[in-house]
CSV table of C-alpha atoms in Angstrom, one decimal:
chain,number,residue,atom,x,y,z
A,1,UNK,CA,61.9,107.6,102.6
A,2,UNK,CA,61.8,104.0,101.3
A,3,UNK,CA,64.3,101.4,102.3
A,4,UNK,CA,65.6,101.2,98.7
A,5,UNK,CA,66.3,104.9,98.7
A,6,UNK,CA,68.0,104.8,102.0
A,7,UNK,CA,70.3,102.0,100.8
A,8,UNK,CA,71.0,103.8,97.6
A,9,UNK,CA,71.9,107.1,99.4
A,10,UNK,CA,74.1,105.2,101.7
A,11,UNK,CA,76.1,103.6,98.8
A,12,UNK,CA,76.3,106.9,97.0
A,13,UNK,CA,77.4,108.8,100.1
A,14,UNK,CA,80.1,106.2,100.7
A,15,UNK,CA,81.3,106.5,97.1
A,16,UNK,CA,81.4,110.3,97.4
A,17,UNK,CA,83.3,110.2,100.7
A,18,UNK,CA,85.9,107.6,99.6
A,19,UNK,CA,88.4,110.2,98.7
A,20,UNK,CA,88.3,111.6,102.2
A,21,UNK,CA,90.3,108.5,103.2
A,22,UNK,CA,94.1,108.9,103.7
A,23,UNK,CA,95.0,108.2,100.1
A,24,UNK,CA,94.3,111.4,98.1
A,25,UNK,CA,96.7,110.5,95.3
A,26,UNK,CA,95.9,108.0,92.6
A,27,UNK,CA,98.2,105.4,94.1
A,28,UNK,CA,97.6,104.4,97.7
A,29,UNK,CA,100.3,103.3,100.2
A,30,UNK,CA,102.1,100.1,99.0
A,31,UNK,CA,105.4,98.5,99.8
A,32,UNK,CA,107.2,95.9,97.6
A,33,UNK,CA,108.8,93.0,99.2
A,34,UNK,CA,110.9,90.4,97.3
A,35,UNK,CA,112.2,87.3,99.1
A,36,UNK,CA,114.6,84.9,97.3
A,37,UNK,CA,114.8,81.5,99.1
A,38,UNK,CA,117.8,79.2,98.7
A,39,UNK,CA,117.9,76.3,101.0
A,40,UNK,CA,118.2,77.9,104.5
A,41,UNK,CA,118.9,81.4,103.3
A,42,UNK,CA,116.4,84.1,102.5
A,43,UNK,CA,117.6,87.3,100.7
A,44,UNK,CA,115.2,90.1,100.8
A,45,UNK,CA,114.6,93.5,99.2
A,46,UNK,CA,112.0,95.8,100.6
A,47,UNK,CA,110.9,99.0,98.7
A,48,UNK,CA,109.1,101.4,101.1
A,49,UNK,CA,107.9,104.8,100.1
A,50,UNK,CA,109.8,107.7,101.7
A,51,UNK,CA,106.6,109.5,102.3
A,52,UNK,CA,105.3,106.6,104.4
A,53,UNK,CA,108.6,106.4,106.4
A,54,UNK,CA,108.5,110.1,107.0
A,55,UNK,CA,104.9,109.7,108.3
A,56,UNK,CA,106.0,106.8,110.6
A,57,UNK,CA,109.4,107.8,112.0
A,58,UNK,CA,110.1,111.3,110.7
A,59,UNK,CA,112.8,111.8,108.0
A,60,UNK,CA,112.4,115.6,107.2
A,61,UNK,CA,115.0,116.9,109.7
A,62,UNK,CA,114.7,120.6,108.8
A,63,UNK,CA,110.9,120.5,108.4
A,64,UNK,CA,110.9,122.1,105.0
A,65,UNK,CA,108.6,119.5,103.4
A,66,UNK,CA,111.4,118.2,101.1
A,67,UNK,CA,113.5,115.1,101.8
A,68,UNK,CA,117.2,115.0,100.8
A,69,UNK,CA,119.5,112.1,100.5
A,70,UNK,CA,121.5,113.3,103.6
A,71,UNK,CA,118.3,113.3,105.7
A,72,UNK,CA,117.4,109.8,104.6
A,73,UNK,CA,120.9,108.5,105.0
A,74,UNK,CA,121.2,109.9,108.5
A,75,UNK,CA,118.1,107.9,109.4
A,76,UNK,CA,118.9,104.6,107.6
A,77,UNK,CA,119.5,102.7,110.9
A,78,UNK,CA,116.2,103.9,112.2
A,79,UNK,CA,114.5,102.9,108.9
A,80,UNK,CA,116.0,99.4,109.1
A,81,UNK,CA,115.1,99.0,112.7
A,82,UNK,CA,111.5,100.2,112.1
A,83,UNK,CA,110.9,98.0,109.1
A,84,UNK,CA,112.5,94.8,110.3
A,85,UNK,CA,110.7,95.0,113.6
A,86,UNK,CA,107.5,94.7,111.6
A,87,UNK,CA,108.5,91.7,109.5
A,88,UNK,CA,108.9,88.2,110.9
A,89,UNK,CA,109.9,85.2,108.9
A,90,UNK,CA,109.8,81.6,110.2
A,91,UNK,CA,110.3,78.1,108.8
A,92,UNK,CA,109.5,74.8,110.4
A,93,UNK,CA,108.2,76.6,113.5
A,94,UNK,CA,111.6,78.3,114.1
A,95,UNK,CA,112.2,82.0,113.4
A,96,UNK,CA,114.6,83.2,110.7
A,97,UNK,CA,116.4,86.2,112.2
A,98,UNK,CA,116.7,89.1,109.8
A,99,UNK,CA,119.7,91.4,109.4
A,100,UNK,CA,120.0,94.5,107.4
A,101,UNK,CA,122.7,94.6,104.8
A,102,UNK,CA,122.3,97.8,102.8
A,103,UNK,CA,119.9,100.7,102.0
A,104,UNK,CA,119.5,102.4,98.6
A,105,UNK,CA,117.0,104.8,97.0
A,106,UNK,CA,114.9,104.1,93.9
A,107,UNK,CA,112.1,105.8,92.0
A,108,UNK,CA,108.7,104.2,91.5
A,109,UNK,CA,105.8,105.6,89.5
A,110,UNK,CA,104.6,107.5,92.6
A,111,UNK,CA,107.8,108.8,94.0
A,112,UNK,CA,111.0,108.0,95.9
A,113,UNK,CA,111.4,104.7,97.8
A,114,UNK,CA,113.9,103.5,100.3
A,115,UNK,CA,115.3,100.1,99.2
A,116,UNK,CA,116.2,98.0,102.2
A,117,UNK,CA,118.2,94.9,101.6
A,118,UNK,CA,118.4,92.2,104.3
A,119,UNK,CA,119.2,88.5,104.8
A,120,UNK,CA,117.5,85.9,106.9
A,121,UNK,CA,119.0,82.6,108.2
A,122,UNK,CA,116.7,79.7,108.9
A,123,UNK,CA,117.5,76.6,111.0
A,124,UNK,CA,116.7,74.2,108.1
A,125,UNK,CA,116.0,74.2,104.4
A,126,UNK,CA,112.8,76.2,103.8
A,127,UNK,CA,109.8,74.3,102.4
A,128,UNK,CA,107.0,76.5,103.9
A,129,UNK,CA,107.7,80.1,104.9
A,130,UNK,CA,105.6,81.9,107.5
A,131,UNK,CA,105.5,85.6,106.9
A,132,UNK,CA,104.1,88.0,109.5
A,133,UNK,CA,103.9,91.6,108.0
A,134,UNK,CA,102.9,94.5,110.2
A,135,UNK,CA,104.4,97.6,108.4
A,136,UNK,CA,102.3,100.8,108.8
A,137,UNK,CA,99.1,99.0,109.6
A,138,UNK,CA,98.9,100.9,112.9
A,139,UNK,CA,98.9,104.3,111.2
A,140,UNK,CA,97.5,103.5,107.8
A,141,UNK,CA,94.9,100.7,107.6
A,142,UNK,CA,94.8,101.0,103.8
A,143,UNK,CA,98.5,100.1,103.4
A,144,UNK,CA,99.3,96.8,101.8
A,145,UNK,CA,102.4,94.8,101.2
A,146,UNK,CA,103.0,93.2,97.8
A,147,UNK,CA,105.2,90.2,98.1
A,148,UNK,CA,107.1,88.2,95.5
A,149,UNK,CA,108.5,84.9,96.7
A,150,UNK,CA,111.1,83.4,94.4
A,151,UNK,CA,112.7,79.9,94.5
A,152,UNK,CA,114.4,77.8,91.9
A,153,UNK,CA,113.1,79.9,89.0
A,154,UNK,CA,109.5,80.0,90.2
A,155,UNK,CA,107.7,83.0,91.5
A,156,UNK,CA,104.6,83.3,93.6
A,157,UNK,CA,102.9,86.4,95.0
A,158,UNK,CA,100.9,87.5,98.0
A,159,UNK,CA,99.2,90.6,99.3
A,160,UNK,CA,99.4,91.6,103.0
A,161,UNK,CA,96.7,93.8,104.6
A,162,UNK,CA,95.6,94.2,108.2
A,163,UNK,CA,93.2,91.3,107.8
A,164,UNK,CA,95.8,89.1,106.1
A,165,UNK,CA,99.0,90.1,108.0
A,166,UNK,CA,100.1,86.5,108.6
A,167,UNK,CA,100.4,84.0,105.8
A,168,UNK,CA,102.1,80.7,105.2
A,169,UNK,CA,103.6,80.3,101.7
A,170,UNK,CA,104.7,77.1,100.1
A,171,UNK,CA,108.1,77.9,98.6
A,172,UNK,CA,108.0,75.2,95.9
A,173,UNK,CA,104.4,75.6,95.0
A,174,UNK,CA,104.1,78.4,92.4
A,175,UNK,CA,101.4,76.9,90.2
A,176,UNK,CA,100.1,78.8,87.2
A,177,UNK,CA,96.6,78.7,88.7
A,178,UNK,CA,97.8,80.2,92.0
A,179,UNK,CA,99.8,83.0,90.2
A,180,UNK,CA,96.8,83.8,88.1
A,181,UNK,CA,94.6,84.0,91.2
A,182,UNK,CA,97.1,86.3,92.9
A,183,UNK,CA,97.1,88.8,90.0
A,184,UNK,CA,93.3,88.7,89.8
A,185,UNK,CA,93.2,89.8,93.4
A,186,UNK,CA,95.7,92.5,92.7
A,187,UNK,CA,93.5,93.8,89.9
A,188,UNK,CA,90.3,93.8,92.1
A,189,UNK,CA,92.1,95.5,94.9
A,190,UNK,CA,93.5,98.2,92.7
A,191,UNK,CA,90.0,99.1,91.4
A,192,UNK,CA,88.4,99.2,94.8
A,193,UNK,CA,91.0,101.5,96.3
A,194,UNK,CA,91.6,103.5,93.1
A,195,UNK,CA,89.4,106.5,94.0
A,196,UNK,CA,90.0,108.4,90.7
A,197,UNK,CA,89.0,105.3,88.6
A,198,UNK,CA,85.9,104.8,90.7
A,199,UNK,CA,84.8,108.4,90.5
A,200,UNK,CA,85.5,108.4,86.7
A,201,UNK,CA,83.3,105.3,86.3
A,202,UNK,CA,80.6,106.7,88.6
A,203,UNK,CA,80.6,110.0,86.7
A,204,UNK,CA,79.9,108.1,83.5
A,205,UNK,CA,77.3,105.8,85.2
A,206,UNK,CA,75.2,108.5,86.9
A,207,UNK,CA,73.4,109.7,83.7
A,208,UNK,CA,72.9,106.1,82.5
A,209,UNK,CA,69.5,105.9,84.0
A,210,UNK,CA,68.5,109.3,82.6
A,211,UNK,CA,68.1,110.9,79.2
A,212,UNK,CA,68.8,114.5,78.4
A,213,UNK,CA,65.6,115.9,76.8
A,214,UNK,CA,64.2,119.4,76.4
A,215,UNK,CA,67.1,120.9,78.2
A,216,UNK,CA,66.9,118.7,81.3
A,217,UNK,CA,67.6,115.2,82.6
A,218,UNK,CA,64.7,112.8,82.7
A,219,UNK,CA,64.4,109.2,83.9
A,220,UNK,CA,64.7,106.5,81.2
A,221,UNK,CA,61.6,104.5,80.5
A,222,UNK,CA,63.1,101.0,80.8
A,223,UNK,CA,65.8,99.3,82.7
A,224,UNK,CA,66.9,97.6,79.5
A,225,UNK,CA,67.7,101.0,77.9
A,226,UNK,CA,69.8,102.0,80.9
A,227,UNK,CA,71.6,98.6,80.9
A,228,UNK,CA,72.4,98.9,77.2
A,229,UNK,CA,73.9,102.4,77.8
A,230,UNK,CA,76.0,101.1,80.7
A,231,UNK,CA,77.1,98.1,78.6
A,232,UNK,CA,78.3,100.4,75.8
A,233,UNK,CA,80.2,102.6,78.3
A,234,UNK,CA,81.9,99.8,80.2
A,235,UNK,CA,82.8,97.8,77.1
A,236,UNK,CA,84.4,100.9,75.5
A,237,UNK,CA,86.3,101.7,78.7
A,238,UNK,CA,87.4,98.0,79.1
A,239,UNK,CA,88.6,97.7,75.5
A,240,UNK,CA,90.6,100.9,75.7
A,241,UNK,CA,92.3,100.3,79.0
A,242,UNK,CA,93.1,96.7,78.0
A,243,UNK,CA,94.9,97.9,74.9
A,244,UNK,CA,97.2,100.4,76.7
A,245,UNK,CA,97.6,98.2,79.8
A,246,UNK,CA,99.0,95.5,77.5
A,247,UNK,CA,101.2,97.9,75.4
A,248,UNK,CA,102.6,99.6,78.5
A,249,UNK,CA,103.3,96.4,80.4
A,250,UNK,CA,105.1,94.9,77.4
A,251,UNK,CA,107.2,98.0,77.1
A,252,UNK,CA,105.8,98.9,73.6
A,253,UNK,CA,104.5,102.3,74.7
A,254,UNK,CA,105.5,104.3,77.8
A,255,UNK,CA,104.3,107.7,79.0
A,256,UNK,CA,105.6,109.8,81.9
A,257,UNK,CA,103.8,109.0,85.1
A,258,UNK,CA,103.1,112.6,85.9
A,259,UNK,CA,101.4,113.1,82.5
A,260,UNK,CA,99.3,110.0,82.9
A,261,UNK,CA,98.1,110.8,86.4
A,262,UNK,CA,97.3,114.4,85.4
A,263,UNK,CA,95.3,113.1,82.4
A,264,UNK,CA,93.4,110.7,84.6
A,265,UNK,CA,92.4,113.6,86.9
A,266,UNK,CA,91.4,115.6,83.8
A,267,UNK,CA,89.2,112.7,82.7
A,268,UNK,CA,87.3,112.8,86.0
A,269,UNK,CA,86.9,116.6,85.6
A,270,UNK,CA,85.3,116.3,82.2
A,271,UNK,CA,83.1,113.3,83.0
A,272,UNK,CA,81.7,115.1,86.1
A,273,UNK,CA,81.4,118.4,84.2
A,274,UNK,CA,79.3,116.7,81.5
A,275,UNK,CA,76.7,115.7,84.1
A,276,UNK,CA,76.3,119.4,85.1
A,277,UNK,CA,76.6,121.0,81.7
A,278,UNK,CA,76.3,118.3,79.0
A,279,UNK,CA,79.3,118.6,76.7
A,280,UNK,CA,79.3,115.3,74.9
A,281,UNK,CA,75.7,114.1,75.2
A,282,UNK,CA,75.2,110.8,73.4
A,283,UNK,CA,78.9,110.3,73.0
A,284,UNK,CA,79.8,109.1,76.5
A,285,UNK,CA,80.9,105.7,75.2
A,286,UNK,CA,83.4,107.4,72.9
A,287,UNK,CA,84.7,109.5,75.7
A,288,UNK,CA,85.0,106.4,77.9
A,289,UNK,CA,87.1,104.8,75.2
A,290,UNK,CA,89.3,107.8,74.8
A,291,UNK,CA,90.0,108.3,78.5
A,292,UNK,CA,90.1,104.5,79.0
A,293,UNK,CA,93.3,104.6,77.0
A,294,UNK,CA,94.8,106.9,79.6
A,295,UNK,CA,93.5,104.9,82.5
A,296,UNK,CA,95.2,101.8,81.0
A,297,UNK,CA,98.6,103.4,81.5
A,298,UNK,CA,97.7,104.1,85.1
A,299,UNK,CA,96.8,100.4,85.6
A,300,UNK,CA,100.1,99.4,83.9
A,301,UNK,CA,102.1,101.5,86.4
A,302,UNK,CA,100.7,99.5,89.3
A,303,UNK,CA,101.3,96.2,87.5
A,304,UNK,CA,104.8,97.1,86.6
A,305,UNK,CA,105.5,98.1,90.2
A,306,UNK,CA,104.5,94.7,91.3
A,307,UNK,CA,107.6,93.3,89.6
A,308,UNK,CA,106.1,90.9,87.0
A,309,UNK,CA,107.7,87.5,86.7
A,310,UNK,CA,109.0,87.3,83.2
A,311,UNK,CA,108.4,83.5,83.0
A,312,UNK,CA,104.6,84.1,83.4
A,313,UNK,CA,104.2,87.7,82.1
A,314,UNK,CA,101.2,86.9,79.9
A,315,UNK,CA,99.5,85.0,82.7
A,316,UNK,CA,100.0,87.8,85.2
A,317,UNK,CA,98.8,90.4,82.7
A,318,UNK,CA,95.6,88.5,81.9
A,319,UNK,CA,95.0,87.9,85.6
A,320,UNK,CA,95.4,91.5,86.6
A,321,UNK,CA,93.2,92.7,83.8
A,322,UNK,CA,90.5,90.1,84.7
A,323,UNK,CA,90.7,91.4,88.3
A,324,UNK,CA,90.2,95.0,87.1
A,325,UNK,CA,87.1,93.9,85.2
A,326,UNK,CA,85.7,92.0,88.2
A,327,UNK,CA,86.2,95.1,90.3
A,328,UNK,CA,84.4,97.3,87.8
A,329,UNK,CA,81.6,94.9,87.3
A,330,UNK,CA,81.0,94.7,91.0
A,331,UNK,CA,80.6,98.5,91.2
A,332,UNK,CA,78.2,98.5,88.2
A,333,UNK,CA,76.0,95.7,89.6
A,334,UNK,CA,75.7,97.5,92.9
A,335,UNK,CA,75.0,100.8,91.3
A,336,UNK,CA,72.7,100.3,88.4
A,337,UNK,CA,69.6,98.6,89.9
A,338,UNK,CA,69.5,101.1,92.8
A,339,UNK,CA,70.1,104.1,90.5
A,340,UNK,CA,67.3,103.0,88.2
A,341,UNK,CA,64.8,102.7,91.1
A,342,UNK,CA,65.7,106.3,92.2
A,343,UNK,CA,66.0,107.8,88.8
A,344,UNK,CA,62.8,109.9,88.8
A,345,UNK,CA,63.3,111.4,92.2
A,346,UNK,CA,64.5,115.0,92.7
A,347,UNK,CA,67.0,113.6,95.2
A,348,UNK,CA,68.7,111.6,92.4
A,349,UNK,CA,68.6,114.2,89.6
A,350,UNK,CA,69.6,117.2,91.8
A,351,UNK,CA,71.4,115.4,94.7
A,352,UNK,CA,73.2,112.5,93.2
A,353,UNK,CA,73.7,113.8,89.7
A,354,UNK,CA,73.9,117.5,90.4
A,355,UNK,CA,75.5,117.9,93.8
A,356,UNK,CA,77.4,114.6,93.6
A,357,UNK,CA,78.9,115.5,90.2
A,358,UNK,CA,79.8,118.9,91.6
A,359,UNK,CA,81.7,117.4,94.5
A,360,UNK,CA,83.5,115.0,92.2
A,361,UNK,CA,84.4,117.9,89.9
A,362,UNK,CA,85.9,119.9,92.7
A,363,UNK,CA,87.9,117.0,94.0
A,364,UNK,CA,89.2,116.1,90.5
A,365,UNK,CA,90.2,119.8,90.0
A,366,UNK,CA,92.3,119.5,93.2
A,367,UNK,CA,93.9,116.3,91.9
A,368,UNK,CA,94.6,117.9,88.6
A,369,UNK,CA,96.4,120.8,90.2
A,370,UNK,CA,98.3,118.6,92.5
A,371,UNK,CA,99.5,116.3,89.8
A,372,UNK,CA,100.1,118.8,87.1
A,373,UNK,CA,101.9,121.3,89.3
A,374,UNK,CA,103.5,118.8,91.6
A,375,UNK,CA,102.1,120.4,94.8
A,376,UNK,CA,100.2,119.2,97.8
A,377,UNK,CA,96.9,121.0,98.4
A,378,UNK,CA,95.2,118.4,100.7
A,379,UNK,CA,96.8,116.6,103.6
């Protein structure tokens, strides 16, 4: 087997196995941390998913798989102790001790969250804030913390992951360029860990290097023809999700999260099924546009959960959308040349297109059942 084929198979196997990671649902593990700095004082609010807290410290007292307010309330001291032990703030080299002040519950697009409120007292006025974030990294390496830092009407953001757990943030430096860059990174990260978006895109891309002729898939003659097909699909998908991302973020159109997530799963089902039994041959760009409208609402739910600063709403929206496009383009640029080289092999047509699409189809059917019926089929 040639080196090119081995590399291609490795990339495709990785793409197919991505959903085997801990995040089966559309939205992976995130927490939302807001810090308001005023002179020496830091007021914080930390939204942490109950499902994550249950995994970390156990909240389901009776073990019936359902959390009640009484179960959460009985563990609120443990929740505060667990969370605040994994967040350290410091200014001027001196720690800012944290103290829990209240705990509430709130609903995000992906379920119930504990809302932990706390205060921090620093030794002097805060100019640079050192933030050390360690929540859940020991049990879920895909977890990330999304921070909003607010001071004097300015807002800046940061993303905490295992490889960026400690960051120093300048409180008074919330430049437009920095905010734009923050949201570009948010968009890229969301695409790269959004398994259903990736599999939908791959399902549309797999036949791009082939043509359905005489009842079977055959390799395209030129790379240019394959690239034009991909360009049409990606452009249609981008245009569609940009429309609904903008409308939903601005509050013009809203849809129930459960409906959106179920429709996204259905889009993956149909895209994969088309590769096995062509349903809309020659109209994949149109399908990409139609389902791109739905995926845009999914992108918007993530962007809204970030807590957009109203003073720079347009900047944040454009940055996030640009990040999504960069994330998509990276996948396309990795996939297309290798797929074209392997297009005429039985391994590609039967393995990648046939077996790969079947695997995507089965996984998407599980997602559809989970989201539509609100049940958990896979751990």
